[in-house]
CSV table of C-alpha atoms and ligand atoms in Angstrom, one decimal:
chain,number,residue,atom,x,y,z
A,1,MET,CA,76.4,93.5,92.1
A,2,ILE,CA,74.5,90.4,91.3
A,3,ASN,CA,71.0,90.8,90.1
A,4,ASN,CA,68.9,88.3,92.1
A,5,GLU,CA,67.3,86.7,89.0
A,6,ASN,CA,70.7,85.8,87.6
A,7,PHE,CA,72.0,84.6,90.9
A,8,SER,CA,72.3,80.8,90.6
A,9,PRO,CA,74.4,78.1,92.2
A,10,GLU,CA,76.1,77.7,88.9
A,11,LEU,CA,77.4,81.2,89.0
A,12,LEU,CA,78.6,80.8,92.6
A,13,ASP,CA,80.4,77.6,91.5
A,14,ALA,CA,82.0,79.4,88.6
A,15,ILE,CA,83.2,82.2,90.8
A,16,TRP,CA,84.6,79.7,93.3
A,17,GLN,CA,86.3,77.7,90.6
A,18,ASN,CA,87.8,80.7,88.9
A,19,GLN,CA,89.3,82.3,91.9
A,20,THR,CA,93.1,82.5,91.5
A,21,THR,CA,93.6,81.8,95.2
A,22,SER,CA,93.5,78.2,96.3
A,23,VAL,CA,90.4,77.6,98.5
A,24,MET,CA,89.7,74.4,100.4
A,25,LEU,CA,87.1,73.3,102.8
A,26,LEU,CA,88.3,71.0,105.5
A,27,ASP,CA,86.4,69.1,108.1
A,28,LYS,CA,87.4,69.1,111.8
A,29,ASN,CA,89.9,66.2,111.1
A,30,PHE,CA,91.5,68.2,108.3
A,31,THR,CA,90.2,66.1,105.6
A,32,VAL,CA,89.5,67.8,102.3
A,33,VAL,CA,85.8,68.2,101.7
A,34,TYR,CA,85.9,70.5,98.8
A,35,ALA,CA,88.6,72.3,96.7
A,36,ASN,CA,88.6,74.7,93.8
A,37,THR,CA,90.5,74.5,90.6
A,38,SER,CA,93.3,76.7,91.9
A,39,THR,CA,94.0,74.2,94.6
A,40,SER,CA,94.5,71.4,92.2
A,41,GLU,CA,96.8,73.7,90.1
A,42,LEU,CA,98.8,74.8,93.2
A,43,LEU,CA,99.2,71.2,94.5
A,44,GLY,CA,99.7,69.6,91.1
A,45,LEU,CA,96.9,67.1,92.0
A,46,ALA,CA,93.7,66.4,90.2
A,47,THR,CA,90.6,67.4,92.2
A,48,LYS,CA,89.6,63.8,92.5
A,49,ARG,CA,92.9,63.0,94.2
A,50,LEU,CA,92.3,65.8,96.7
A,51,LEU,CA,88.8,65.1,97.9
A,52,LYS,CA,88.4,63.0,101.1
A,53,GLN,CA,92.2,63.1,101.6
A,54,PRO,CA,93.8,64.1,104.9
A,55,PHE,CA,95.4,67.5,104.4
A,56,ASP,CA,98.9,66.2,105.5
A,57,THR,CA,99.0,63.6,102.7
A,58,LEU,CA,98.8,66.3,100.0
A,59,PHE,CA,102.3,67.4,100.6
A,60,ASN,CA,105.7,65.8,101.0
A,61,TYR,CA,106.3,68.5,103.7
A,62,HIS,CA,104.6,71.5,105.0
A,63,SER,CA,105.1,74.0,107.8
A,64,ILE,CA,101.4,75.1,108.0
A,65,ASP,CA,100.6,75.2,111.7
A,66,LEU,CA,97.5,73.0,111.8
A,67,LYS,CA,97.5,72.9,115.6
A,68,ARG,CA,97.1,76.6,115.7
A,69,ILE,CA,94.4,76.5,113.1
A,70,ALA,CA,92.6,73.9,115.0
A,71,GLN,CA,92.8,75.8,118.3
A,72,PHE,CA,92.1,79.3,117.0
A,73,SER,CA,89.9,78.9,113.9
A,74,LEU,CA,88.1,75.7,114.7
A,75,ILE,CA,87.6,76.0,118.4
A,76,ASP,CA,87.8,79.7,119.2
A,77,GLY,CA,86.4,80.8,115.8
A,78,VAL,CA,89.2,83.3,115.3
A,79,ASP,CA,90.7,83.9,111.8
A,80,CYS,CA,94.3,82.7,111.5
A,81,GLN,CA,97.0,83.9,109.2
A,82,GLN,CA,100.4,82.4,108.5
A,83,HIS,CA,102.8,84.1,106.2
A,84,ARG,CA,105.6,82.4,104.3
A,85,ALA,CA,104.8,78.8,105.2
A,86,ASP,CA,107.1,76.4,103.4
A,87,VAL,CA,105.5,73.6,101.4
A,88,VAL,CA,107.0,70.8,99.3
A,89,PHE,CA,104.3,69.4,97.0
A,90,SER,CA,104.1,65.7,96.2
A,91,ASP,CA,105.9,66.4,92.9
A,92,SER,CA,108.8,67.8,94.9
A,93,ARG,CA,108.2,71.4,93.9
A,94,HIS,CA,108.9,73.9,96.8
A,95,ALA,CA,107.0,77.0,97.4
A,96,LYS,CA,106.2,79.7,100.0
A,97,VAL,CA,102.6,80.2,100.7
A,98,SER,CA,100.5,82.5,102.8
A,99,VAL,CA,97.6,80.8,104.5
A,100,ASN,CA,94.3,82.2,105.9
A,101,SER,CA,91.9,80.1,107.8
A,102,ARG,CA,88.4,80.8,109.0
A,103,ARG,CA,85.6,78.7,110.6
A,104,ILE,CA,82.4,78.3,108.8
A,105,ASN,CA,79.4,76.6,110.2
A,106,PHE,CA,77.1,74.7,107.9
A,107,LYS,CA,74.1,72.7,109.2
A,108,GLY,CA,75.5,72.7,112.7
A,109,ILE,CA,78.9,71.4,111.6
A,110,ALA,CA,82.1,73.4,111.8
A,111,TYR,CA,84.5,73.5,108.8
A,112,ILE,CA,87.7,75.3,108.1
A,113,LEU,CA,87.8,77.4,105.0
A,114,LEU,CA,91.5,77.5,104.1
A,115,GLU,CA,92.9,79.9,101.5
A,116,CYS,CA,96.5,79.4,100.2
A,117,ARG,CA,98.3,81.9,98.1
A,118,GLN,CA,101.8,81.3,96.6
A,119,THR,CA,104.0,84.2,97.6
A,120,ASP,CA,107.3,83.3,96.0
A,121,ASP,CA,107.0,85.9,93.3
A,122,GLU,CA,106.0,88.6,95.8
A,123,ILE,CA,109.0,87.7,98.1
A,124,LYS,CA,111.4,87.7,95.1
A,125,HIS,CA,110.0,91.0,94.0
A,126,ASP,CA,110.4,92.4,97.5
A,127,GLN,CA,114.0,91.1,97.6
A,128,ALA,CA,114.9,92.5,94.2
A,129,SER,CA,113.3,95.9,95.1
A,130,ASN,CA,115.2,95.9,98.5
A,131,GLN,CA,118.4,95.2,96.7
A,132,MET,CA,117.8,97.9,94.2
A,133,HIS,CA,117.0,100.5,97.0
A,134,GLN,CA,120.0,99.5,99.0
A,135,TYR,CA,122.2,99.8,95.9
A,136,GLN,CA,120.8,103.3,95.2
A,137,ALA,CA,121.2,104.3,98.8
A,138,ALA,CA,124.8,103.2,98.9
A,139,ARG,CA,125.5,105.1,95.6
A,140,ASN,CA,123.8,108.2,97.0
A,141,LEU,CA,125.8,107.9,100.2
A,142,ILE,CA,129.1,107.5,98.3
A,143,ARG,CA,128.3,110.4,96.1
A,144,GLY,CA,127.3,112.7,99.0
A,145,LEU,CA,130.4,111.7,100.9
A,146,ALA,CA,132.7,112.2,97.9
A,147,HIS,CA,131.2,115.7,97.5
A,148,GLU,CA,131.6,116.6,101.1
A,149,ILE,CA,135.1,115.3,101.3
A,150,LYS,CA,136.3,116.8,98.0
A,151,ASN,CA,135.6,120.4,99.0
A,152,PRO,CA,137.7,120.6,102.2
A,153,LEU,CA,140.3,118.4,100.6
A,154,GLY,CA,140.7,120.9,97.8
A,155,GLY,CA,141.1,123.7,100.3
A,156,ILE,CA,143.8,121.8,102.2
A,157,ARG,CA,145.7,121.0,99.1
A,158,GLY,CA,145.6,124.6,97.9
A,159,ALA,CA,146.7,126.0,101.2
A,160,ALA,CA,149.6,123.4,101.4
A,161,GLN,CA,150.8,124.4,97.9
A,162,LEU,CA,150.8,128.1,98.9
A,163,LEU,CA,152.6,127.2,102.1
A,164,GLN,CA,155.4,125.5,100.1
A,165,TYR,CA,156.6,128.8,98.5
A,166,GLU,CA,155.2,131.4,100.9
A,167,VAL,CA,157.9,133.3,102.8
A,168,ASP,CA,155.7,135.9,104.6
A,169,GLN,CA,155.0,134.6,108.1
A,170,GLN,CA,151.5,136.2,108.3
A,171,GLU,CA,150.5,134.5,105.0
A,172,ARG,CA,152.0,131.2,106.2
A,173,ASN,CA,149.9,131.4,109.4
A,174,GLN,CA,146.8,132.1,107.4
A,175,CYS,CA,147.5,129.0,105.3
A,176,ALA,CA,148.0,126.9,108.4
A,177,GLU,CA,144.7,128.1,109.9
A,178,LEU,CA,142.9,127.3,106.7
A,179,ILE,CA,144.3,123.7,106.8
A,180,ILE,CA,143.2,123.3,110.4
A,181,GLU,CA,139.8,124.7,109.7
A,182,GLN,CA,139.2,122.3,106.7
A,183,ALA,CA,140.6,119.3,108.7
A,184,ASP,CA,138.1,120.1,111.5
A,185,ARG,CA,135.3,120.2,108.9
A,186,LEU,CA,136.3,116.7,107.8
A,187,ARG,CA,136.4,115.5,111.3
A,188,GLU,CA,132.9,116.9,112.0
A,189,LEU,CA,131.6,115.2,108.9
A,190,VAL,CA,133.0,111.9,110.2
A,191,ASP,CA,131.5,112.5,113.6
A,192,ARG,CA,128.1,113.3,112.1
A,193,LEU,CA,128.3,110.1,110.0
A,194,LEU,CA,129.1,107.9,112.9
A,195,GLY,CA,126.1,109.3,114.6
A,196,PRO,CA,125.4,109.9,118.3
A,197,ASN,CA,128.0,107.9,120.2
A,198,GLN,CA,127.2,108.5,123.8
A,199,LEU,CA,124.9,106.2,125.6
A,200,PRO,CA,121.5,107.7,126.5
A,201,GLN,CA,121.2,109.2,130.0
A,202,LYS,CA,117.7,108.2,131.0
A,203,SER,CA,115.4,109.6,133.6
A,204,TYR,CA,111.7,109.9,134.2
A,205,VAL,CA,110.4,112.7,132.0
A,206,ASN,CA,107.1,114.4,131.4
A,207,ILE,CA,106.8,114.0,127.7
A,208,HIS,CA,104.6,117.0,127.2
A,209,GLN,CA,107.0,119.4,128.9
A,210,ALA,CA,109.8,117.9,126.7
A,211,LEU,CA,107.7,118.5,123.6
A,212,GLU,CA,106.9,122.1,124.6
A,213,SER,CA,110.6,122.9,124.6
A,214,VAL,CA,110.9,121.5,121.1
A,215,VAL,CA,108.0,123.7,119.9
A,216,LYS,CA,109.8,126.7,121.3
A,217,LEU,CA,113.1,125.8,119.8
A,218,SER,CA,111.6,125.3,116.4
A,219,THR,CA,110.0,128.7,116.6
A,220,LEU,CA,106.8,127.2,115.5
A,221,ASP,CA,104.9,129.4,117.9
A,222,ASN,CA,105.6,132.5,116.0
A,223,CYS,CA,105.6,131.1,112.5
A,224,THR,CA,102.7,132.8,110.9
A,225,ASN,CA,101.9,130.6,107.9
A,226,ILE,CA,102.3,127.3,109.7
A,227,GLU,CA,99.6,126.4,112.2
A,228,LEU,CA,100.6,124.1,115.0
A,229,LYS,CA,98.0,121.8,116.6
A,230,LYS,CA,98.7,119.8,119.7
A,231,ASP,CA,96.7,116.8,120.7
A,232,TYR,CA,98.2,115.5,123.9
A,233,ASP,CA,96.8,112.7,126.1
A,234,PRO,CA,97.3,114.2,129.6
A,235,SER,CA,97.0,110.8,131.3
A,236,ILE,CA,100.3,109.7,129.9
A,237,PRO,CA,102.7,108.8,132.8
A,238,ASP,CA,106.3,109.9,132.9
A,239,VAL,CA,108.5,108.0,130.5
A,240,PHE,CA,112.0,106.7,131.1
A,241,ILE,CA,114.0,108.4,128.3
A,242,ASP,CA,117.0,110.6,127.5
A,243,GLN,CA,115.1,113.8,127.2
A,244,SER,CA,117.5,115.7,125.1
A,245,LYS,CA,117.8,112.8,122.6
A,246,ILE,CA,114.1,112.4,122.2
A,247,GLN,CA,113.8,116.2,121.8
A,248,GLN,CA,116.5,116.0,119.1
A,249,VAL,CA,114.4,113.4,117.3
A,250,VAL,CA,111.2,115.4,117.4
A,251,LEU,CA,113.1,118.5,116.4
A,252,ASN,CA,114.6,116.9,113.4
A,253,ILE,CA,111.1,115.7,112.3
A,254,VAL,CA,109.4,119.0,113.0
A,255,ARG,CA,112.1,120.9,111.1
A,256,ASN,CA,111.6,118.6,108.1
A,257,ALA,CA,107.8,119.3,108.2
A,258,GLN,CA,108.4,123.0,108.5
A,259,GLN,CA,110.7,122.9,105.5
A,260,ALA,CA,108.2,120.9,103.5
A,261,LEU,CA,105.5,123.4,104.2
A,262,ILE,CA,106.9,126.2,102.1
A,263,ASP,CA,103.4,127.4,101.2
A,264,GLY,CA,102.2,127.1,104.8
A,265,GLY,CA,100.0,124.5,106.3
A,266,GLU,CA,99.6,122.6,109.5
A,267,ILE,CA,101.7,120.5,111.8
A,268,LYS,CA,100.1,118.3,114.4
A,269,ILE,CA,101.8,116.8,117.4
A,270,LYS,CA,99.9,114.0,119.0
A,271,THR,CA,100.6,111.8,122.0
A,272,ARG,CA,98.9,108.5,122.9
A,273,ILE,CA,99.4,105.4,124.9
A,274,ASN,CA,99.6,102.3,122.7
A,275,HIS,CA,98.7,99.3,124.9
A,276,GLN,CA,99.8,96.6,122.5
A,277,HIS,CA,102.6,98.1,120.5
A,278,ARG,CA,103.8,95.3,118.1
A,279,ARG,CA,107.5,95.3,117.6
A,280,PRO,CA,109.1,93.2,114.9
A,281,GLY,CA,110.5,90.0,116.4
A,282,LYS,CA,109.5,91.0,120.0
A,283,ALA,CA,106.6,90.6,122.3
A,284,PRO,CA,104.0,93.4,122.2
A,285,LYS,CA,104.5,96.0,124.8
A,286,LYS,CA,102.8,99.1,126.2
A,287,ALA,CA,104.4,102.1,124.5
A,288,LEU,CA,104.2,105.9,124.2
A,289,LEU,CA,103.3,107.1,120.7
A,290,ILE,CA,104.4,110.5,119.5
A,291,GLN,CA,103.0,111.3,116.1
A,292,ILE,CA,104.1,114.3,114.1
A,293,SER,CA,102.1,114.9,111.0
A,294,ASP,CA,101.9,117.6,108.4
A,295,ASN,CA,99.7,118.4,105.4
A,296,GLY,CA,102.6,119.2,103.1
A,297,PRO,CA,103.3,117.7,99.7
A,298,GLY,CA,104.3,114.3,101.0
A,299,ILE,CA,107.6,112.5,100.8
A,300,ASP,CA,109.1,112.1,97.4
A,301,HIS,CA,108.6,108.7,95.9
A,302,SER,CA,112.3,108.4,94.9
A,303,ILE,CA,113.5,108.4,98.5
A,304,ARG,CA,110.6,106.7,100.3
A,305,GLU,CA,112.2,103.3,100.6
A,306,THR,CA,115.5,104.6,101.9
A,307,LEU,CA,114.2,107.5,103.9
A,308,PHE,CA,116.1,106.6,107.1
A,309,TYR,CA,119.4,105.9,105.4
A,310,PRO,CA,122.2,108.5,105.9
A,311,MET,CA,122.7,111.2,103.3
A,312,ILE,CA,119.3,110.7,101.7
A,313,THR,CA,118.1,114.2,100.9
A,314,ASN,CA,116.5,116.1,98.1
A,315,LYS,CA,117.1,119.5,99.6
A,316,GLU,CA,119.6,122.0,98.3
A,317,GLY,CA,122.4,121.9,100.9
A,318,GLY,CA,120.5,119.2,103.0
A,319,SER,CA,122.7,116.8,105.0
A,320,GLY,CA,120.3,113.9,104.7
A,321,LEU,CA,121.3,113.0,108.3
A,322,GLY,CA,118.2,114.2,110.3
A,323,LEU,CA,116.2,111.0,109.9
A,324,SER,CA,119.1,108.7,110.1
A,325,ILE,CA,120.1,110.2,113.4
A,326,ALA,CA,116.5,110.1,114.6
A,327,GLN,CA,116.5,106.4,113.8
A,328,THR,CA,119.7,105.7,115.8
A,329,LEU,CA,118.4,107.6,118.8
A,330,ILE,CA,115.1,105.8,118.8
A,331,ASP,CA,117.0,102.5,118.4
A,332,GLN,CA,119.0,103.4,121.5
A,333,HIS,CA,115.6,103.6,123.4
A,334,ASP,CA,114.6,100.2,122.1
A,335,GLY,CA,111.8,102.1,120.3
A,336,TYR,CA,110.5,102.1,116.8
A,337,ILE,CA,110.0,104.9,114.2
A,338,GLU,CA,108.0,104.6,111.0
A,339,CYS,CA,106.7,106.9,108.4
A,340,ASP,CA,103.5,107.0,106.3
A,341,SER,CA,103.1,109.5,103.5
A,342,TRP,CA,101.0,110.4,100.5
A,343,PRO,CA,100.4,113.7,98.8
A,344,GLY,CA,98.8,116.1,101.4
A,345,HIS,CA,99.8,114.0,104.4
A,346,THR,CA,103.0,112.9,106.0
A,347,GLU,CA,103.2,111.3,109.5
A,348,PHE,CA,106.0,110.0,111.6
A,349,ASN,CA,105.1,107.7,114.4
A,350,ILE,CA,107.6,107.2,117.2
A,351,TYR,CA,107.0,104.4,119.7
A,352,LEU,CA,108.9,104.4,123.0
A,353,PRO,CA,108.2,101.3,125.2
A,354,PHE,CA,107.4,102.0,128.8
A,355,ALA,CA,109.9,100.6,131.3
A,356,ASP,CA,108.7,97.4,132.9
B,1,LIG,N1,107.5,116.0,106.4
B,1,LIG,C1,108.1,115.8,105.3
B,1,LIG,N2,107.5,116.1,104.1
B,1,LIG,C2,108.2,115.9,102.9
B,1,LIG,N3,109.4,115.4,102.8
B,1,LIG,C3,110.1,115.0,103.9
B,1,LIG,C4,109.5,115.2,105.2
B,1,LIG,N4,110.3,114.8,106.1
B,1,LIG,C5,111.4,114.4,105.5
B,1,LIG,N5,111.3,114.5,104.1
B,1,LIG,C6,112.2,114.1,103.1
B,1,LIG,O1,113.2,113.3,103.7
B,1,LIG,C7,114.5,113.8,103.3
B,1,LIG,C8,115.5,113.4,104.4
B,1,LIG,O2,115.3,114.1,105.6
B,1,LIG,P1,116.5,114.3,106.6
B,1,LIG,O3,117.1,113.0,106.9
B,1,LIG,O4,116.0,115.1,107.8
B,1,LIG,O5,117.6,115.1,105.8
B,1,LIG,P2,117.5,116.6,105.2
B,1,LIG,O6,116.5,117.3,106.0
B,1,LIG,O7,118.9,117.2,105.5
B,1,LIG,O8,117.3,116.6,103.8
B,1,LIG,C9,114.3,115.3,103.1
B,1,LIG,O9,115.3,115.8,102.2
B,1,LIG,C10,112.9,115.4,102.5
B,1,LIG,O10,113.0,115.2,101.1
B,2,LIG,MG1,116.1,117.2,108.0
């Protein structure tokens, strides 16, 4: 906190000049009225060469949407954000910047306060981290697969060897049975990996009835050390879904929560209507939200980034397919599933868009 006595315009100017974000003040014609040191560093232009210049002339190229800023920030007074705008500075350097604009009124005149932050490093870091996680997930997948294939394969080989020299018909039959059994196990594995392959059979469904069956199936009702809390919005209309598939999704998530709550705890199932559900790359839509949360230890850091990949598990004997199947089924409904977790809290949010 600033003590009032020390509060001076010099201090304010020092704060403004020392900000690592580029901050500019533009008038309504997008002419630079004021700019801090970071702006001149970012643009590679001395402050003197910035002031009174039209914004467009500061770059060789930029994709910052000035029309949108003029409409939203200047006229409507709404803050605007643009991520990953491309800019080419006058010295030909290229960068990606994230831009925030806000209107400020001073002595009856409206200005735009524009903040620009170079985000190349963050993007590169994200890409590198994504790549690493994908690599790890692929390795885990291969390791898990190798493990699951090797066992039945060993059995098949052993049985075939016995078969070669066995004369007793009963023994031969037993070997043949073993081979068939292990071959079936392999086929099941492949089927599981390929995921659900039938198209959803949709109908109008009362979501709360569907959820109640899941609760029964998961025997949560008579599980003593886990408390189940329901928070349903009774006004939710019927949704057009494949009931059994959505039940499968919820069951997979509830089972995980049960397994995480070894020392007991609480699982909450909540339903809501989300009027403006934002979907990546699509227009917002009215959606049903099913939220399943627990107060267990949280999702292990090492698998958080690849949680929905197949064969990601840290359970003894876990298949690591529950969430990957859930994701496939939700995709088939044009829905969206996400997870938020920290120690003491894990929540899965499932969004299912309502039919038009
Ligand atoms: N509610 C939860 N709390 C803590 N960890 C969880 C939770 N849900 C899922 N996980 C983690 O996610 C992993 C993947 O889950 P899943 O795909 O269902 O496979 P599996 O249950 O066979 O391990 C689990 O092994 C577990 O580590
Ligand atoms: Mg599971």
